[in-house]
JSON list of C-alpha atoms in Angstrom, two decimals:
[
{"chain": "A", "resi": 1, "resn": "UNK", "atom": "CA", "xyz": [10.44, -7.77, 65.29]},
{"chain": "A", "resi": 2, "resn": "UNK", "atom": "CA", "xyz": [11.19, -6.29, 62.46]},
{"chain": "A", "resi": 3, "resn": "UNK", "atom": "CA", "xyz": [9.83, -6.97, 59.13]},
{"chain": "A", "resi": 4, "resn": "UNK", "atom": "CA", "xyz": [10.76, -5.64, 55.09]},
{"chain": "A", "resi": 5, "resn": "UNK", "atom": "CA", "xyz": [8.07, -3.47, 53.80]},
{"chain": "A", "resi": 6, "resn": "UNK", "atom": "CA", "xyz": [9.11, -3.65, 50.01]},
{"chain": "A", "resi": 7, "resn": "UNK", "atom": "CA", "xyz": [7.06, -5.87, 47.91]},
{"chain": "A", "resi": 8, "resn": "UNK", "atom": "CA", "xyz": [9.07, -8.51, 45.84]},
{"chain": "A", "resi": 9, "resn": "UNK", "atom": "CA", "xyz": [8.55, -8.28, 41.73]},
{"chain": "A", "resi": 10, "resn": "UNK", "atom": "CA", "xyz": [6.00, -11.26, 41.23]},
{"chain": "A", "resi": 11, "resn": "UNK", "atom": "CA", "xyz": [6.01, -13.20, 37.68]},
{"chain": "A", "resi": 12, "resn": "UNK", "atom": "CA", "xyz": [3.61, -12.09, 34.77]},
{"chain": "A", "resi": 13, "resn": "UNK", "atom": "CA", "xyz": [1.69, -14.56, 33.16]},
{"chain": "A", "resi": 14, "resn": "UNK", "atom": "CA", "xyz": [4.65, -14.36, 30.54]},
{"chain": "A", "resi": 15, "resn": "UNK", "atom": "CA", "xyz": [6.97, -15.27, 33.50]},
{"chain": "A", "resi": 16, "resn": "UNK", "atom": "CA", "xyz": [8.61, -11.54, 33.35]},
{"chain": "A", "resi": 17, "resn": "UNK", "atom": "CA", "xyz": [8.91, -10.01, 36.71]},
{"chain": "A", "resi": 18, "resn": "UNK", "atom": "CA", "xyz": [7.46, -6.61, 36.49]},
{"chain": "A", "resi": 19, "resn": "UNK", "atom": "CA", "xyz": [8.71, -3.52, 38.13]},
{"chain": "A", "resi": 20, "resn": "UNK", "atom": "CA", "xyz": [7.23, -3.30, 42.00]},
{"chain": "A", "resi": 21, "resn": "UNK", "atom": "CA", "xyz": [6.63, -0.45, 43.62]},
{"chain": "A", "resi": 22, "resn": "UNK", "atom": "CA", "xyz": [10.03, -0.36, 45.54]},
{"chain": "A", "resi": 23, "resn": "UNK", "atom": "CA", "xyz": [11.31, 0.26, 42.02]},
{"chain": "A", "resi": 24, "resn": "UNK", "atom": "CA", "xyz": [13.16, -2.67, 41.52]},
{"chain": "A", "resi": 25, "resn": "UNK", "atom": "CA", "xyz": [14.44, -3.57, 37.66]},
{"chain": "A", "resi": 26, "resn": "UNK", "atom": "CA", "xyz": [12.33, -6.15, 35.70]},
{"chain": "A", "resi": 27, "resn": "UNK", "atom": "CA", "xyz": [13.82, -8.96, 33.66]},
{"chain": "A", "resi": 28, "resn": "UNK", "atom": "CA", "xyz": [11.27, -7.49, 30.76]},
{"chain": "A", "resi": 29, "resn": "UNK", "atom": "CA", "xyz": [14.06, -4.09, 30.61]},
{"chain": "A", "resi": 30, "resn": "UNK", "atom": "CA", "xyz": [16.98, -6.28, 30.62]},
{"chain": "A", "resi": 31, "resn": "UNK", "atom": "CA", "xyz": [15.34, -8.57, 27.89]},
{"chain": "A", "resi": 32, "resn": "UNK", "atom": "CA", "xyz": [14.42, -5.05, 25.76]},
{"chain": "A", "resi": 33, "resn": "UNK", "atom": "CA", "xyz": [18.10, -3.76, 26.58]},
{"chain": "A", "resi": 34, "resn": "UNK", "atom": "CA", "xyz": [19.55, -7.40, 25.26]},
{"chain": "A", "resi": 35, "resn": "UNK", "atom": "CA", "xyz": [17.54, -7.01, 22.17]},
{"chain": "A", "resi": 36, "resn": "UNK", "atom": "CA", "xyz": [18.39, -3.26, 21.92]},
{"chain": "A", "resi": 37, "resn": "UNK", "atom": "CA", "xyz": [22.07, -4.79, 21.67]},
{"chain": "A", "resi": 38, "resn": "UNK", "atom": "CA", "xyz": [22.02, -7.37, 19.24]},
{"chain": "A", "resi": 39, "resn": "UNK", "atom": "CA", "xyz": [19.78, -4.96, 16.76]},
{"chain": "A", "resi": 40, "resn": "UNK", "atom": "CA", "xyz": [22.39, -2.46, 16.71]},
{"chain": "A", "resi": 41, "resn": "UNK", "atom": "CA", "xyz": [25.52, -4.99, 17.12]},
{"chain": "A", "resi": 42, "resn": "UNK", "atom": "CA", "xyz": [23.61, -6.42, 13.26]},
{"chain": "A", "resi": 43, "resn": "UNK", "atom": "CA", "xyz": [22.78, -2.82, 12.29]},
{"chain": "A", "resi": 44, "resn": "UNK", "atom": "CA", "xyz": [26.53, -2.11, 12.60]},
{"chain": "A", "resi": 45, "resn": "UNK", "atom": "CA", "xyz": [28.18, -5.55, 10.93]},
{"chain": "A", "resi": 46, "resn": "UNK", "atom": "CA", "xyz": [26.15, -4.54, 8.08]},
{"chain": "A", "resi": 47, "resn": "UNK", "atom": "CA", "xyz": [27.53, -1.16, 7.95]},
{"chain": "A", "resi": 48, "resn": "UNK", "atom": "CA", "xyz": [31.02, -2.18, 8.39]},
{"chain": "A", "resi": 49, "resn": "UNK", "atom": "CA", "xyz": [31.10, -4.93, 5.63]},
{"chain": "A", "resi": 50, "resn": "UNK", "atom": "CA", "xyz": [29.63, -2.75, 2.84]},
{"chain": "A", "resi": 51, "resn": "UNK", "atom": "CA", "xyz": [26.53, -4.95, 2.46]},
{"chain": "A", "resi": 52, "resn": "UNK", "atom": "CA", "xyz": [23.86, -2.43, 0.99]},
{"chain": "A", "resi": 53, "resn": "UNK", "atom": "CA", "xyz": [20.05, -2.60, 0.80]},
{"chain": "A", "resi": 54, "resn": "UNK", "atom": "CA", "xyz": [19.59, -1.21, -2.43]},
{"chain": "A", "resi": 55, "resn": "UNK", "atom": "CA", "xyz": [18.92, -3.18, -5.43]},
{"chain": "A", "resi": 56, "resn": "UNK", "atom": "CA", "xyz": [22.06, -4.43, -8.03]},
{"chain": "A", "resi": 57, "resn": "UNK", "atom": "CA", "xyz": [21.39, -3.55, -11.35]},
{"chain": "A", "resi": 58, "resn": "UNK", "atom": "CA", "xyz": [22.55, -7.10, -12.48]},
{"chain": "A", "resi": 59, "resn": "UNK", "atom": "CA", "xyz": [23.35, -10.26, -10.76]},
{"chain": "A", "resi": 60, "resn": "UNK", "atom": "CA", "xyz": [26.52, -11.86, -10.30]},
{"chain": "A", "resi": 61, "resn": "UNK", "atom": "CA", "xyz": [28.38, -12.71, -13.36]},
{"chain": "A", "resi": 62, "resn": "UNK", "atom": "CA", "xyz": [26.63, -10.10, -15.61]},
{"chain": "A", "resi": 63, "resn": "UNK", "atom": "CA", "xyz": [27.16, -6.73, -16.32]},
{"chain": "A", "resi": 64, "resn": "UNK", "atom": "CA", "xyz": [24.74, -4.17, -17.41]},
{"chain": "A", "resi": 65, "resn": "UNK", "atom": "CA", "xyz": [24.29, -2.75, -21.28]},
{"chain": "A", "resi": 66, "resn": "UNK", "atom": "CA", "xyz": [21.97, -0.14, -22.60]},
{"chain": "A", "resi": 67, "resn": "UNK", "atom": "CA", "xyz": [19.81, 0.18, -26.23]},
{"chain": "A", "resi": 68, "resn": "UNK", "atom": "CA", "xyz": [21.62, 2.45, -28.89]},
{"chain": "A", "resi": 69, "resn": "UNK", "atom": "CA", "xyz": [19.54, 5.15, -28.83]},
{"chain": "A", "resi": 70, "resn": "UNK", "atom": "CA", "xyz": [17.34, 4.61, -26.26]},
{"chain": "A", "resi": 71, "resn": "UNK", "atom": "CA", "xyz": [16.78, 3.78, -23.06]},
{"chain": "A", "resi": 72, "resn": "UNK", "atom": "CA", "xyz": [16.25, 0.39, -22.73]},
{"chain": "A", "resi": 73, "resn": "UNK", "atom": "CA", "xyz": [18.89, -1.50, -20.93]},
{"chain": "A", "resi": 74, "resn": "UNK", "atom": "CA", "xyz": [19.54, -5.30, -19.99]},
{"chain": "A", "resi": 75, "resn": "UNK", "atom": "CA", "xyz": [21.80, -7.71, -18.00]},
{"chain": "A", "resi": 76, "resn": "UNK", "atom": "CA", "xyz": [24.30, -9.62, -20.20]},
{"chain": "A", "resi": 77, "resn": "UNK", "atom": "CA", "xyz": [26.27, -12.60, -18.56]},
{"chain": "A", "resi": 78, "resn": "UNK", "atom": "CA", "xyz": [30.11, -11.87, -18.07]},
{"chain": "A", "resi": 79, "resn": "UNK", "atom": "CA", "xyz": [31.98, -14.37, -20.66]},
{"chain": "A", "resi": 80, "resn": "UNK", "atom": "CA", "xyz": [29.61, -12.69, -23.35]},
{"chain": "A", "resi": 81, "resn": "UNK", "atom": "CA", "xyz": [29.03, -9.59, -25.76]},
{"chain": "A", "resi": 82, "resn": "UNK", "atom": "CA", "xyz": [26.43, -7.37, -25.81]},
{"chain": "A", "resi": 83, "resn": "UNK", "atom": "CA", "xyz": [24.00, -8.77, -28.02]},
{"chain": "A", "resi": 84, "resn": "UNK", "atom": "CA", "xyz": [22.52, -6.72, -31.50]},
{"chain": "A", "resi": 85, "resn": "UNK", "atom": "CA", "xyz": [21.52, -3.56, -30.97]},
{"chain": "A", "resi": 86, "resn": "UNK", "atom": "CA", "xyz": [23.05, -3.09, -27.33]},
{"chain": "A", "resi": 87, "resn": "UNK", "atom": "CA", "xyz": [26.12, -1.54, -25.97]},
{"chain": "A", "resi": 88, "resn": "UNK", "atom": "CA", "xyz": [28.28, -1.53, -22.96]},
{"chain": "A", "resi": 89, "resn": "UNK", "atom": "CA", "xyz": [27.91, 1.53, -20.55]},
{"chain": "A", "resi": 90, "resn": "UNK", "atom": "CA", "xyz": [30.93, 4.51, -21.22]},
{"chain": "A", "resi": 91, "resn": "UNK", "atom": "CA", "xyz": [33.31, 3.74, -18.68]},
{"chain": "A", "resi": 92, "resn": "UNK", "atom": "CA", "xyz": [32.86, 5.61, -15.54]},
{"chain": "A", "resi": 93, "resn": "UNK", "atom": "CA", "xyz": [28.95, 5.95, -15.89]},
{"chain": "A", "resi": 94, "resn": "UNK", "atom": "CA", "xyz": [27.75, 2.39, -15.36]},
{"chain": "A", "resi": 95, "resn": "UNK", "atom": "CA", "xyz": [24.81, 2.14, -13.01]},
{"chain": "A", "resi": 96, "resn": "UNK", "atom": "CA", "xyz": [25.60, 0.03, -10.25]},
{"chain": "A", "resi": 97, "resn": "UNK", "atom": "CA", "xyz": [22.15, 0.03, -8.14]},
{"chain": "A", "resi": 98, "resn": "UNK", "atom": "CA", "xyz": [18.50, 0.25, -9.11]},
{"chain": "A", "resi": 99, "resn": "UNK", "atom": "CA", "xyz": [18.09, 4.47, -9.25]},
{"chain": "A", "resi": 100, "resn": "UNK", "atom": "CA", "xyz": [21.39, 5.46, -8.44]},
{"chain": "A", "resi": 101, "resn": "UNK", "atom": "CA", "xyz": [22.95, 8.60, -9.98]},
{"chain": "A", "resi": 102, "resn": "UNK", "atom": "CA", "xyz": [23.94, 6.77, -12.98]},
{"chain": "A", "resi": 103, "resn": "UNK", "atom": "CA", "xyz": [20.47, 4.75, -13.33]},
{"chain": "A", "resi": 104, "resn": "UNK", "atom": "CA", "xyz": [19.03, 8.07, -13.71]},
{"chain": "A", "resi": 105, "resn": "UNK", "atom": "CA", "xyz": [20.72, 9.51, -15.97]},
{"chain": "A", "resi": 106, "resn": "UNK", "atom": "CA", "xyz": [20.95, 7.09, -18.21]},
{"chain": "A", "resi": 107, "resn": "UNK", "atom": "CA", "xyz": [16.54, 7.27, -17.96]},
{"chain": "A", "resi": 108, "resn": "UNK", "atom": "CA", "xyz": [17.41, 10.81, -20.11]},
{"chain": "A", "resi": 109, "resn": "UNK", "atom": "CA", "xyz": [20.24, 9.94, -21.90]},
{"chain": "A", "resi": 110, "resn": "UNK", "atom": "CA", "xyz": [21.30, 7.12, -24.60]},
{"chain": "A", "resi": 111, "resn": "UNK", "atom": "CA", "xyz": [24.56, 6.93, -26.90]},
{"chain": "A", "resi": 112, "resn": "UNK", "atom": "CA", "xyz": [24.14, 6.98, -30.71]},
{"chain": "A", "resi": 113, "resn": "UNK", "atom": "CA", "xyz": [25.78, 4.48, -33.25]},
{"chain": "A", "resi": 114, "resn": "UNK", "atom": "CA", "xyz": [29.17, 6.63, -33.16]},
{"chain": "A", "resi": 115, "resn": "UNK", "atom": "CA", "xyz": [28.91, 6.46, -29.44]},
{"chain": "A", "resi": 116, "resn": "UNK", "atom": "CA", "xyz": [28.27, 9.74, -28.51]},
{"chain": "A", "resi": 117, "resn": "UNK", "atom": "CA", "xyz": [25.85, 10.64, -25.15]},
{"chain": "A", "resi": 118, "resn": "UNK", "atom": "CA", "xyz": [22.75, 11.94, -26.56]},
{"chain": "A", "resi": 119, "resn": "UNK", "atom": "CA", "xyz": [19.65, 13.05, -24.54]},
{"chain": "A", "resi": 120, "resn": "UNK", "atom": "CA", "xyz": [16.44, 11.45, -25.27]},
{"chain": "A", "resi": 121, "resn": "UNK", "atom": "CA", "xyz": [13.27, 12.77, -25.80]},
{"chain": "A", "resi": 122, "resn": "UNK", "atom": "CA", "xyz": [10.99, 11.85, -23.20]},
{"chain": "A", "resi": 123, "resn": "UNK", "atom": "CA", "xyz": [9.20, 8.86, -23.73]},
{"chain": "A", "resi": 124, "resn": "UNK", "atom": "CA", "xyz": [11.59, 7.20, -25.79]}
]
């Protein structure tokens, strides 16, 4: 009579089979591949539909405006004007995110009451 030497994968006390010495796969890899999957499957929908992790400058329905002469800046809602003593961004340099290349600059740099950039002095 014959008889099967390999030892069958027995349960874990989480109910995973484990590998056996006959080197059989475990559910536990298949489970860790299946997650493996979905991460990147929702690592790349992200990617693909332009959602971004870094901060907006404003919310929806406002845009951002910055002190004359300084650096101060605030979020004004869409259907209204910048309020006394603000002004709208020069077109083409409005930050978009929370320390983008624009955010920074504009840390350094202000516009005057004629409009023209200006750099700060730090601290200001």
């Amino acid at each position: 009579m014959r008889t099967n030497s390999r030892v069958q994968p027995q349960p874990s006390a989480s109910g995973a089979l484990t590998r056996n010495r006959a080197g059989n796969r475990s559910r536990g890899r298949t489970r860790r591949a299946a997650l493996g999957l979905a991460l990147a499957s929702a690592a790349a929908a992200t990617l693909t539909t332009g959602c971004s992790l870094q901060e907006a400058t404003c919310g929806g329905g406002e845009y951002p405006v910055m002190t004359v002469g300084g650096t101060g800046s605030a979020c004004v809602p869409d259907d209204e004007e910048p309020p006394k003593g603000y002004v709208r961004y020069p077109e083409g340099k409005v930050p978009k995110h929370v320390d983008d290349k624009w955010d920074k600059y504009w840390q350094t740099h202000s516009v005057d009451k004629n409009g023209k950039i200006i750099t700060v002095p730090e601290g200001e």
